[in-house]
């Protein structure tokens, strides 16, 4: 039987409802902000992505699904939506409709990346673009919209990182200073970063290799090189976000993987997701349309990874269903007077803690297994020798650490552990 392609999963009938719900909420929120849907083909001329995304990016260099069609033309399955959307915007002169055009696109994207948790070869984005205005107010509203969308889906615990990567006036100065700095640390950089130094040096800033991270940590920062116009723009965006009470962290290493960005860049991360933890990312791209041969069209947008939103929501729901790890299990090791264990357990319960002891004469190993299964946070192990000295062993069932404490103090000590440790 012929199988499907790795990294391009089917979305089965019992999953499609979640996708529909996600997209219904997205459309509803986007409509409230004045965005209209656009649908472009899933393939374009290869040249569009090379020029739009940038020749020296990982996407263009290694990840595109490019093929020659029967007419001998080089076509590529879209690895992202912004270049296609802007191609269509310029081709159909949509600028004529308004000075600020708000569009969104929902659909599959294709990147030949190594499949892993949260990373697919066919994945889906909700892509949002505010086209035509250079103003910082648009940046703030776009970030607020993304924040609103994540909230409307019920996503919790995400972090917003923002940065300004400057523009063609100031970034080259930074690039030069950064390269000069990197030159002194060549040996500490990974082979990929050696290539990045010649092709796309700023990408060294977000290399995950420990050696490269250490070099990046002490590098000159972009903020020190921004021209006045970029610095003012970024300050205005942050001021508006502060006014909206949207929390963020300025992350000077946030440089993004596509070449079209200017000034504001941002990402929402879900730390609970592991290594592929960006649920959405975007930024301003004031030069892209010109790069494609169109008129100056300052714009900003973002794309959300639908798979990563659904995975985040599923993990949240699972965590909510799993009972918390609380309370104290009283265990006995060897021939111990059961009355001592029973009395201690009753005292703990009277003091308000969830507690249990072994009533079936199990081995210590069996008791520990039971304590873990029943999600106890601590266990108190009563051994004959220790008891003779008036001591018991307190074991942290999460961290595994254990130490002796006086039996007489055990119940009090456990009830006075901070809530977050016992709960
Ligand atoms: P991006 O950061 O390449 O930006 O992708 C945006 C989001 O798509 C990521 O944060 C992630 O959630 C999801 N994503 C990317 N690659 C994969 C993958 N292989 N598997 C699963 N999910 C993935 C862009 O695509 C820009 N076009 C965003 C933008 C719009 N900038 C301005 N306007």
GROMACS .gro file of C-alpha atoms and ligand atoms in nm:
model
  456
    1UNK     CA    1   0.000   0.000   0.000
    2UNK     CA    2   0.138   0.346  -0.090
    3UNK     CA    3   0.184   0.565   0.218
    4UNK     CA    4   0.150   0.941   0.264
    5UNK     CA    5   0.455   1.168   0.277
    6UNK     CA    6   0.651   1.209   0.601
    7UNK     CA    7   0.591   1.553   0.750
    8UNK     CA    8   0.271   1.599   0.553
    9UNK     CA    9   0.008   1.452   0.784
   10UNK     CA   10  -0.353   1.382   0.697
   11UNK     CA   11  -0.611   1.573   0.899
   12UNK     CA   12  -0.861   1.302   0.982
   13UNK     CA   13  -1.238   1.337   1.028
   14UNK     CA   14  -1.218   1.343   1.407
   15UNK     CA   15  -0.967   1.630   1.389
   16UNK     CA   16  -1.125   1.855   1.126
   17UNK     CA   17  -1.375   2.001   1.374
   18UNK     CA   18  -1.090   2.159   1.573
   19UNK     CA   19  -0.941   2.313   1.259
   20UNK     CA   20  -1.278   2.453   1.159
   21UNK     CA   21  -1.334   2.601   1.506
   22UNK     CA   22  -0.986   2.758   1.503
   23UNK     CA   23  -1.044   2.915   1.164
   24UNK     CA   24  -1.396   3.034   1.251
   25UNK     CA   25  -1.262   3.223   1.553
   26UNK     CA   26  -0.982   3.366   1.337
   27UNK     CA   27  -1.220   3.489   1.068
   28UNK     CA   28  -1.449   3.643   1.327
   29UNK     CA   29  -1.169   3.836   1.502
   30UNK     CA   30  -1.006   3.938   1.171
   31UNK     CA   31  -1.340   4.068   1.047
   32UNK     CA   32  -1.371   4.288   1.356
   33UNK     CA   33  -1.034   4.447   1.273
   34UNK     CA   34  -1.137   4.510   0.913
   35UNK     CA   35  -0.938   4.235   0.736
   36UNK     CA   36  -1.063   4.071   0.415
   37UNK     CA   37  -0.967   3.728   0.293
   38UNK     CA   38  -0.750   3.670  -0.012
   39UNK     CA   39  -0.667   3.331  -0.165
   40UNK     CA   40  -0.367   3.295  -0.391
   41UNK     CA   41  -0.244   2.981  -0.569
   42UNK     CA   42  -0.028   2.741  -0.372
   43UNK     CA   43   0.242   2.762  -0.639
   44UNK     CA   44   0.421   3.059  -0.790
   45UNK     CA   45   0.718   3.131  -1.010
   46UNK     CA   46   1.030   3.028  -0.817
   47UNK     CA   47   1.179   3.372  -0.881
   48UNK     CA   48   0.911   3.532  -0.659
   49UNK     CA   49   1.033   3.351  -0.348
   50UNK     CA   50   1.403   3.390  -0.432
   51UNK     CA   51   1.362   3.766  -0.462
   52UNK     CA   52   1.104   3.804  -0.190
   53UNK     CA   53   1.237   3.583   0.088
   54UNK     CA   54   1.605   3.623  -0.001
   55UNK     CA   55   1.859   3.405  -0.176
   56UNK     CA   56   2.072   3.346   0.134
   57UNK     CA   57   1.790   3.229   0.363
   58UNK     CA   58   1.750   2.869   0.477
   59UNK     CA   59   1.406   2.861   0.316
   60UNK     CA   60   1.534   2.949  -0.033
   61UNK     CA   61   1.863   2.763  -0.003
   62UNK     CA   62   1.741   2.435   0.139
   63UNK     CA   63   1.369   2.410   0.191
   64UNK     CA   64   1.173   2.492  -0.121
   65UNK     CA   65   0.970   2.241  -0.316
   66UNK     CA   66   1.081   2.354  -0.658
   67UNK     CA   67   1.001   2.175  -0.982
   68UNK     CA   68   0.995   2.233  -1.351
   69UNK     CA   69   0.650   2.208  -1.501
   70UNK     CA   70   0.580   2.050  -1.838
   71UNK     CA   71   0.639   2.384  -2.008
   72UNK     CA   72   0.989   2.400  -1.861
   73UNK     CA   73   0.907   2.677  -1.616
   74UNK     CA   74   1.049   2.667  -1.263
   75UNK     CA   75   0.767   2.673  -1.010
   76UNK     CA   76   0.769   2.644  -0.630
   77UNK     CA   77   0.510   2.542  -0.374
   78UNK     CA   78   0.472   2.845  -0.148
   79UNK     CA   79   0.689   2.818   0.166
   80UNK     CA   80   0.508   3.117   0.315
   81UNK     CA   81   0.231   3.354   0.213
   82UNK     CA   82   0.371   3.708   0.228
   83UNK     CA   83   0.555   3.707  -0.106
   84UNK     CA   84   0.256   3.558  -0.290
   85UNK     CA   85   0.014   3.794  -0.124
   86UNK     CA   86   0.222   4.099  -0.213
   87UNK     CA   87   0.266   3.974  -0.568
   88UNK     CA   88  -0.111   3.954  -0.600
   89UNK     CA   89  -0.161   4.289  -0.426
   90UNK     CA   90   0.068   4.466  -0.673
   91UNK     CA   91  -0.053   4.275  -0.979
   92UNK     CA   92  -0.417   4.365  -0.916
   93UNK     CA   93  -0.341   4.718  -0.798
   94UNK     CA   94  -0.528   4.663  -0.474
   95UNK     CA   95  -0.358   4.978  -0.342
   96UNK     CA   96  -0.612   5.176  -0.543
   97UNK     CA   97  -0.884   5.071  -0.300
   98UNK     CA   98  -0.738   5.228   0.012
   99UNK     CA   99  -0.416   5.367   0.157
  100UNK     CA  100  -0.415   5.090   0.417
  101UNK     CA  101  -0.527   4.753   0.286
  102UNK     CA  102  -0.586   4.473   0.540
  103UNK     CA  103  -0.574   4.119   0.407
  104UNK     CA  104  -0.550   3.768   0.544
  105UNK     CA  105  -0.487   3.428   0.392
  106UNK     CA  106  -0.541   3.084   0.545
  107UNK     CA  107  -0.389   2.776   0.391
  108UNK     CA  108  -0.111   2.521   0.353
  109UNK     CA  109   0.258   2.612   0.318
  110UNK     CA  110   0.544   2.382   0.214
  111UNK     CA  111   0.898   2.362   0.343
  112UNK     CA  112   1.136   2.072   0.304
  113UNK     CA  113   1.253   2.080   0.667
  114UNK     CA  114   1.349   1.781   0.879
  115UNK     CA  115   1.016   1.669   1.025
  116UNK     CA  116   0.999   1.667   1.403
  117UNK     CA  117   0.751   1.754   1.673
  118UNK     CA  118   0.590   2.085   1.568
  119UNK     CA  119   0.773   2.097   1.235
  120UNK     CA  120   0.611   1.971   0.919
  121UNK     CA  121   0.671   1.979   0.547
  122UNK     CA  122   0.313   2.076   0.479
  123UNK     CA  123   0.177   2.300   0.752
  124UNK     CA  124  -0.092   2.563   0.774
  125UNK     CA  125  -0.077   2.933   0.846
  126UNK     CA  126  -0.318   3.211   0.922
  127UNK     CA  127  -0.128   3.491   0.751
  128UNK     CA  128  -0.223   3.855   0.814
  129UNK     CA  129  -0.090   4.164   0.634
  130UNK     CA  130  -0.155   4.538   0.685
  131UNK     CA  131  -0.035   4.695   0.361
  132UNK     CA  132   0.053   5.053   0.270
  133UNK     CA  133   0.139   5.245   0.586
  134UNK     CA  134   0.477   5.308   0.749
  135UNK     CA  135   0.321   5.429   1.077
  136UNK     CA  136   0.407   5.281   1.414
  137UNK     CA  137   0.035   5.273   1.503
  138UNK     CA  138  -0.013   5.002   1.243
  139UNK     CA  139   0.264   4.793   1.403
  140UNK     CA  140   0.097   4.823   1.741
  141UNK     CA  141  -0.248   4.736   1.608
  142UNK     CA  142  -0.111   4.434   1.421
  143UNK     CA  143   0.058   4.300   1.736
  144UNK     CA  144  -0.258   4.373   1.935
  145UNK     CA  145  -0.460   4.179   1.678
  146UNK     CA  146  -0.228   3.879   1.708
  147UNK     CA  147  -0.248   3.901   2.086
  148UNK     CA  148  -0.628   3.915   2.060
  149UNK     CA  149  -0.639   3.610   1.833
  150UNK     CA  150  -0.429   3.399   2.070
  151UNK     CA  151  -0.649   3.509   2.359
  152UNK     CA  152  -0.967   3.430   2.165
  153UNK     CA  153  -0.839   3.075   2.109
  154UNK     CA  154  -0.776   3.047   2.483
  155UNK     CA  155  -0.398   3.006   2.454
  156UNK     CA  156  -0.218   3.063   2.784
  157UNK     CA  157   0.142   3.110   2.893
  158UNK     CA  158   0.274   3.257   2.566
  159UNK     CA  159   0.552   3.518   2.557
  160UNK     CA  160   0.577   3.808   2.315
  161UNK     CA  161   0.927   3.897   2.197
  162UNK     CA  162   0.982   4.216   1.997
  163UNK     CA  163   1.283   4.376   1.832
  164UNK     CA  164   1.381   4.633   1.573
  165UNK     CA  165   1.626   4.515   1.310
  166UNK     CA  166   1.671   4.860   1.157
  167UNK     CA  167   1.644   4.950   0.790
  168UNK     CA  168   1.873   4.977   0.486
  169UNK     CA  169   2.005   5.306   0.627
  170UNK     CA  170   2.135   5.168   0.956
  171UNK     CA  171   2.151   4.789   0.937
  172UNK     CA  172   2.463   4.780   0.714
  173UNK     CA  173   2.654   4.973   0.983
  174UNK     CA  174   2.554   4.715   1.240
  175UNK     CA  175   2.633   4.432   1.003
  176UNK     CA  176   2.984   4.568   0.962
  177UNK     CA  177   3.041   4.606   1.336
  178UNK     CA  178   2.894   4.265   1.406
  179UNK     CA  179   3.113   4.100   1.141
  180UNK     CA  180   3.422   4.270   1.282
  181UNK     CA  181   3.329   4.135   1.624
  182UNK     CA  182   3.262   3.782   1.490
  183UNK     CA  183   3.599   3.783   1.319
  184UNK     CA  184   3.760   3.758   1.661
  185UNK     CA  185   3.557   3.449   1.754
  186UNK     CA  186   3.575   3.240   1.438
  187UNK     CA  187   3.696   2.930   1.622
  188UNK     CA  188   3.403   2.936   1.863
  189UNK     CA  189   3.140   2.938   1.585
  190UNK     CA  190   2.979   2.631   1.430
  191UNK     CA  191   3.038   2.549   1.059
  192UNK     CA  192   2.689   2.678   0.969
  193UNK     CA  193   2.771   3.012   1.126
  194UNK     CA  194   3.092   3.035   0.921
  195UNK     CA  195   2.871   3.017   0.613
  196UNK     CA  196   2.625   3.266   0.768
  197UNK     CA  197   2.910   3.511   0.822
  198UNK     CA  198   2.958   3.540   0.449
  199UNK     CA  199   2.594   3.518   0.345
  200UNK     CA  200   2.364   3.637   0.622
  201UNK     CA  201   2.563   3.733   0.933
  202UNK     CA  202   2.268   3.846   1.145
  203UNK     CA  203   2.141   3.489   1.149
  204UNK     CA  204   2.435   3.403   1.374
  205UNK     CA  205   2.236   3.583   1.642
  206UNK     CA  206   1.973   3.312   1.654
  207UNK     CA  207   2.191   3.005   1.611
  208UNK     CA  208   2.104   2.750   1.880
  209UNK     CA  209   2.458   2.604   1.921
  210UNK     CA  210   2.594   2.678   2.272
  211UNK     CA  211   2.927   2.813   2.137
  212UNK     CA  212   2.752   3.051   1.898
  213UNK     CA  213   2.507   3.159   2.167
  214UNK     CA  214   2.794   3.252   2.395
  215UNK     CA  215   2.953   3.459   2.118
  216UNK     CA  216   2.617   3.625   2.039
  217UNK     CA  217   2.558   3.707   2.406
  218UNK     CA  218   2.846   3.954   2.420
  219UNK     CA  219   2.816   4.087   2.064
  220UNK     CA  220   2.742   4.453   1.991
  221UNK     CA  221   2.364   4.498   1.994
  222UNK     CA  222   2.147   4.617   1.711
  223UNK     CA  223   1.981   4.879   1.929
  224UNK     CA  224   2.312   5.063   1.959
  225UNK     CA  225   2.324   5.108   1.582
  226UNK     CA  226   1.966   5.205   1.494
  227UNK     CA  227   1.930   5.535   1.309
  228UNK     CA  228   1.714   5.800   1.473
  229UNK     CA  229   1.413   5.723   1.254
  230UNK     CA  230   1.423   5.349   1.341
  231UNK     CA  231   1.483   5.418   1.709
  232UNK     CA  232   1.188   5.660   1.725
  233UNK     CA  233   0.967   5.417   1.539
  234UNK     CA  234   1.049   5.134   1.780
  235UNK     CA  235   0.999   5.354   2.085
  236UNK     CA  236   0.658   5.460   1.952
  237UNK     CA  237   0.554   5.097   1.894
  238UNK     CA  238   0.659   4.998   2.247
  239UNK     CA  239   0.479   5.301   2.392
  240UNK     CA  240   0.156   5.200   2.219
  241UNK     CA  241   0.191   4.837   2.335
  242UNK     CA  242   0.248   4.963   2.690
  243UNK     CA  243  -0.068   5.172   2.656
  244UNK     CA  244  -0.257   4.861   2.547
  245UNK     CA  245  -0.113   4.672   2.845
  246UNK     CA  246   0.034   4.406   2.619
  247UNK     CA  247   0.336   4.258   2.795
  248UNK     CA  248   0.649   4.195   2.587
  249UNK     CA  249   1.019   4.138   2.613
  250UNK     CA  250   1.266   4.318   2.389
  251UNK     CA  251   1.479   4.039   2.245
  252UNK     CA  252   1.773   4.174   2.049
  253UNK     CA  253   1.849   3.833   1.907
  254UNK     CA  254   1.512   3.813   1.730
  255UNK     CA  255   1.625   3.849   1.368
  256UNK     CA  256   1.380   3.611   1.190
  257UNK     CA  257   1.454   3.379   0.902
  258UNK     CA  258   1.333   3.584   0.605
  259UNK     CA  259   1.528   3.868   0.446
  260UNK     CA  260   1.244   4.110   0.379
  261UNK     CA  261   1.211   4.247   0.731
  262UNK     CA  262   1.280   4.606   0.830
  263UNK     CA  263   1.235   4.769   1.171
  264UNK     CA  264   0.979   4.591   1.391
  265UNK     CA  265   0.999   4.212   1.424
  266UNK     CA  266   0.806   4.000   1.672
  267UNK     CA  267   0.725   3.645   1.774
  268UNK     CA  268   0.494   3.476   2.018
  269UNK     CA  269   0.658   3.177   2.187
  270UNK     CA  270   0.497   2.900   2.386
  271UNK     CA  271   0.773   2.770   2.617
  272UNK     CA  272   0.566   2.455   2.677
  273UNK     CA  273   0.619   2.343   2.316
  274UNK     CA  274   0.987   2.244   2.327
  275UNK     CA  275   1.231   2.335   2.052
  276UNK     CA  276   0.975   2.442   1.788
  277UNK     CA  277   0.810   2.689   2.019
  278UNK     CA  278   0.724   2.986   1.793
  279UNK     CA  279   0.347   2.986   1.750
  280UNK     CA  280   0.348   3.303   1.539
  281UNK     CA  281   0.597   3.547   1.395
  282UNK     CA  282   0.614   3.850   1.175
  283UNK     CA  283   0.734   4.201   1.124
  284UNK     CA  284   0.753   4.506   0.904
  285UNK     CA  285   0.874   4.469   0.546
  286UNK     CA  286   0.885   4.815   0.393
  287UNK     CA  287   1.099   4.720   0.093
  288UNK     CA  288   0.945   4.391  -0.024
  289UNK     CA  289   0.708   4.516  -0.294
  290UNK     CA  290   0.980   4.731  -0.450
  291UNK     CA  291   1.209   4.429  -0.446
  292UNK     CA  292   0.943   4.250  -0.651
  293UNK     CA  293   0.930   4.541  -0.898
  294UNK     CA  294   0.629   4.728  -0.755
  295UNK     CA  295   0.585   5.074  -0.602
  296UNK     CA  296   0.701   5.159  -0.246
  297UNK     CA  297   0.455   4.982  -0.015
  298UNK     CA  298   0.549   4.990   0.355
  299UNK     CA  299   0.372   4.701   0.526
  300UNK     CA  300   0.366   4.477   0.828
  301UNK     CA  301   0.219   4.136   0.900
  302UNK     CA  302   0.253   3.802   1.070
  303UNK     CA  303   0.171   3.436   1.029
  304UNK     CA  304   0.043   3.191   1.286
  305UNK     CA  305   0.126   2.820   1.268
  306UNK     CA  306  -0.210   2.646   1.304
  307UNK     CA  307  -0.059   2.308   1.399
  308UNK     CA  308   0.135   2.471   1.685
  309UNK     CA  309  -0.178   2.647   1.813
  310UNK     CA  310  -0.375   2.321   1.811
  311UNK     CA  311  -0.091   2.132   1.983
  312UNK     CA  312  -0.068   2.404   2.248
  313UNK     CA  313  -0.442   2.394   2.312
  314UNK     CA  314  -0.444   2.013   2.331
  315UNK     CA  315  -0.156   2.015   2.583
  316UNK     CA  316  -0.340   2.274   2.791
  317UNK     CA  317  -0.658   2.065   2.793
  318UNK     CA  318  -0.461   1.754   2.890
  319UNK     CA  319  -0.288   1.938   3.174
  320UNK     CA  320  -0.626   2.058   3.300
  321UNK     CA  321  -0.756   1.701   3.307
  322UNK     CA  322  -0.455   1.555   3.487
  323UNK     CA  323  -0.489   1.584   3.865
  324UNK     CA  324  -0.215   1.790   4.029
  325UNK     CA  325   0.067   1.628   4.227
  326UNK     CA  326  -0.018   1.689   4.593
  327UNK     CA  327  -0.008   1.541   4.941
  328UNK     CA  328   0.199   1.290   5.130
  329UNK     CA  329   0.224   0.912   5.102
  330UNK     CA  330   0.325   0.734   5.422
  331UNK     CA  331   0.537   0.429   5.343
  332UNK     CA  332   0.689   0.162   5.564
  333UNK     CA  333   1.020  -0.014   5.508
  334UNK     CA  334   1.053  -0.350   5.680
  335UNK     CA  335   0.898  -0.449   6.012
  336UNK     CA  336   0.748  -0.125   6.137
  337UNK     CA  337   0.465  -0.084   6.387
  338UNK     CA  338   0.165  -0.010   6.162
  339UNK     CA  339   0.009   0.199   6.439
  340UNK     CA  340   0.280   0.465   6.398
  341UNK     CA  341   0.216   0.487   6.024
  342UNK     CA  342  -0.162   0.500   6.070
  343UNK     CA  343  -0.144   0.767   6.334
  344UNK     CA  344   0.087   0.983   6.121
  345UNK     CA  345  -0.143   0.949   5.820
  346UNK     CA  346  -0.448   1.049   6.025
  347UNK     CA  347  -0.262   1.353   6.164
  348UNK     CA  348  -0.165   1.465   5.814
  349UNK     CA  349  -0.526   1.431   5.696
  350UNK     CA  350  -0.655   1.623   5.999
  351UNK     CA  351  -0.412   1.899   5.916
  352UNK     CA  352  -0.571   1.927   5.574
  353UNK     CA  353  -0.333   1.727   5.355
  354UNK     CA  354  -0.424   1.449   5.116
  355UNK     CA  355  -0.255   1.140   5.253
  356UNK     CA  356  -0.249   0.761   5.217
  357UNK     CA  357  -0.060   0.463   5.351
  358UNK     CA  358  -0.015   0.106   5.242
  359UNK     CA  359  -0.278  -0.122   5.392
  360UNK     CA  360  -0.178  -0.427   5.192
  361UNK     CA  361   0.173  -0.506   5.313
  362UNK     CA  362   0.345  -0.417   4.982
  363UNK     CA  363   0.721  -0.390   4.939
  364UNK     CA  364   0.878  -0.043   4.965
  365UNK     CA  365   0.927  -0.046   4.589
  366UNK     CA  366   0.559  -0.131   4.540
  367UNK     CA  367   0.460   0.147   4.778
  368UNK     CA  368   0.674   0.404   4.591
  369UNK     CA  369   0.517   0.294   4.265
  370UNK     CA  370   0.172   0.340   4.416
  371UNK     CA  371   0.266   0.686   4.553
  372UNK     CA  372   0.374   0.796   4.205
  373UNK     CA  373   0.066   0.648   4.043
  374UNK     CA  374  -0.160   0.828   4.288
  375UNK     CA  375   0.033   1.152   4.221
  376UNK     CA  376   0.167   1.216   4.572
  377UNK     CA  377   0.414   1.504   4.597
  378UNK     CA  378   0.608   1.366   4.895
  379UNK     CA  379   0.644   1.042   5.080
  380UNK     CA  380   0.742   0.984   5.441
  381UNK     CA  381   0.929   0.656   5.471
  382UNK     CA  382   0.918   0.487   5.812
  383UNK     CA  383   1.202   0.241   5.872
  384UNK     CA  384   1.260   0.045   6.192
  385UNK     CA  385   1.615   0.178   6.248
  386UNK     CA  386   1.523   0.540   6.186
  387UNK     CA  387   1.213   0.514   6.403
  388UNK     CA  388   1.425   0.383   6.689
  389UNK     CA  389   1.613   0.715   6.662
  390UNK     CA  390   1.288   0.912   6.632
  391UNK     CA  391   1.359   0.992   6.265
  392UNK     CA  392   1.173   0.936   5.935
  393UNK     CA  393   1.281   0.989   5.574
  394UNK     CA  394   1.113   1.264   5.372
  395UNK     CA  395   1.129   1.195   4.999
  396UNK     CA  396   1.049   1.446   4.726
  397UNK     CA  397   0.863   1.233   4.471
  398UNK     CA  398   0.919   1.489   4.193
  399UNK     CA  399   1.283   1.581   4.242
  400UNK     CA  400   1.383   1.251   4.405
  401UNK     CA  401   1.584   1.410   4.690
  402UNK     CA  402   1.544   1.259   5.036
  403UNK     CA  403   1.662   1.334   5.388
  404UNK     CA  404   1.581   1.244   5.747
  405UNK     CA  405   1.361   1.460   5.967
  406UNK     CA  406   1.236   1.404   6.327
  407UNK     CA  407   0.911   1.205   6.336
  408UNK     CA  408   0.769   1.443   6.595
  409UNK     CA  409   0.805   1.735   6.351
  410UNK     CA  410   0.703   1.555   6.031
  411UNK     CA  411   0.336   1.652   6.020
  412UNK     CA  412   0.405   2.017   6.105
  413UNK     CA  413   0.692   2.045   5.860
  414UNK     CA  414   0.479   1.908   5.576
  415UNK     CA  415   0.179   2.130   5.644
  416UNK     CA  416   0.409   2.432   5.647
  417UNK     CA  417   0.573   2.365   5.313
  418UNK     CA  418   0.483   2.644   5.069
  419UNK     CA  419   0.161   2.580   4.881
  420UNK     CA  420   0.340   2.543   4.547
  421UNK     CA  421   0.565   2.274   4.685
  422UNK     CA  422   0.297   2.066   4.842
  423UNK     CA  423   0.035   2.131   4.572
  424LIG     P1  424   0.769   3.221   0.980
  424LIG     O1  425   0.826   3.260   1.108
  424LIG     O2  426   0.856   3.152   0.883
  424LIG     O3  427   0.712   3.355   0.916
  424LIG     O4  428   0.642   3.129   1.003
  424LIG     C1  429   0.536   3.175   1.085
  424LIG     C2  430   0.486   3.061   1.171
  424LIG     O5  431   0.453   2.948   1.092
  424LIG     C3  432   0.587   3.010   1.271
  424LIG     O6  433   0.590   3.089   1.388
  424LIG     C4  434   0.533   2.870   1.300
  424LIG     O7  435   0.429   2.876   1.393
  424LIG     C5  436   0.476   2.829   1.165
  424LIG     N1  437   0.570   2.740   1.093
  424LIG     C6  438   0.677   2.777   1.019
  424LIG     N2  439   0.739   2.668   0.969
  424LIG     C7  440   0.671   2.560   1.012
  424LIG     C8  441   0.685   2.419   0.994
  424LIG     N3  442   0.781   2.365   0.917
  424LIG     N4  443   0.594   2.336   1.055
  424LIG     C9  444   0.495   2.389   1.133
  424LIG     N5  445   0.477   2.521   1.151
  424LIG    C10  446   0.563   2.607   1.092
  424LIG    C11  447   0.652   3.361   0.794
  424LIG     O8  448   0.615   3.265   0.732
  424LIG    C12  449   0.623   3.502   0.749
  424LIG     N6  450   0.563   3.495   0.614
  424LIG    C13  451   0.533   3.573   0.847
  424LIG    C14  452   0.498   3.713   0.805
  424LIG    C15  453   0.384   3.755   0.751
  424LIG     N7  454   0.578   3.817   0.813
  424LIG    C16  455   0.516   3.924   0.766
  424LIG     N8  456   0.397   3.885   0.725
   0.00000   0.00000   0.00000
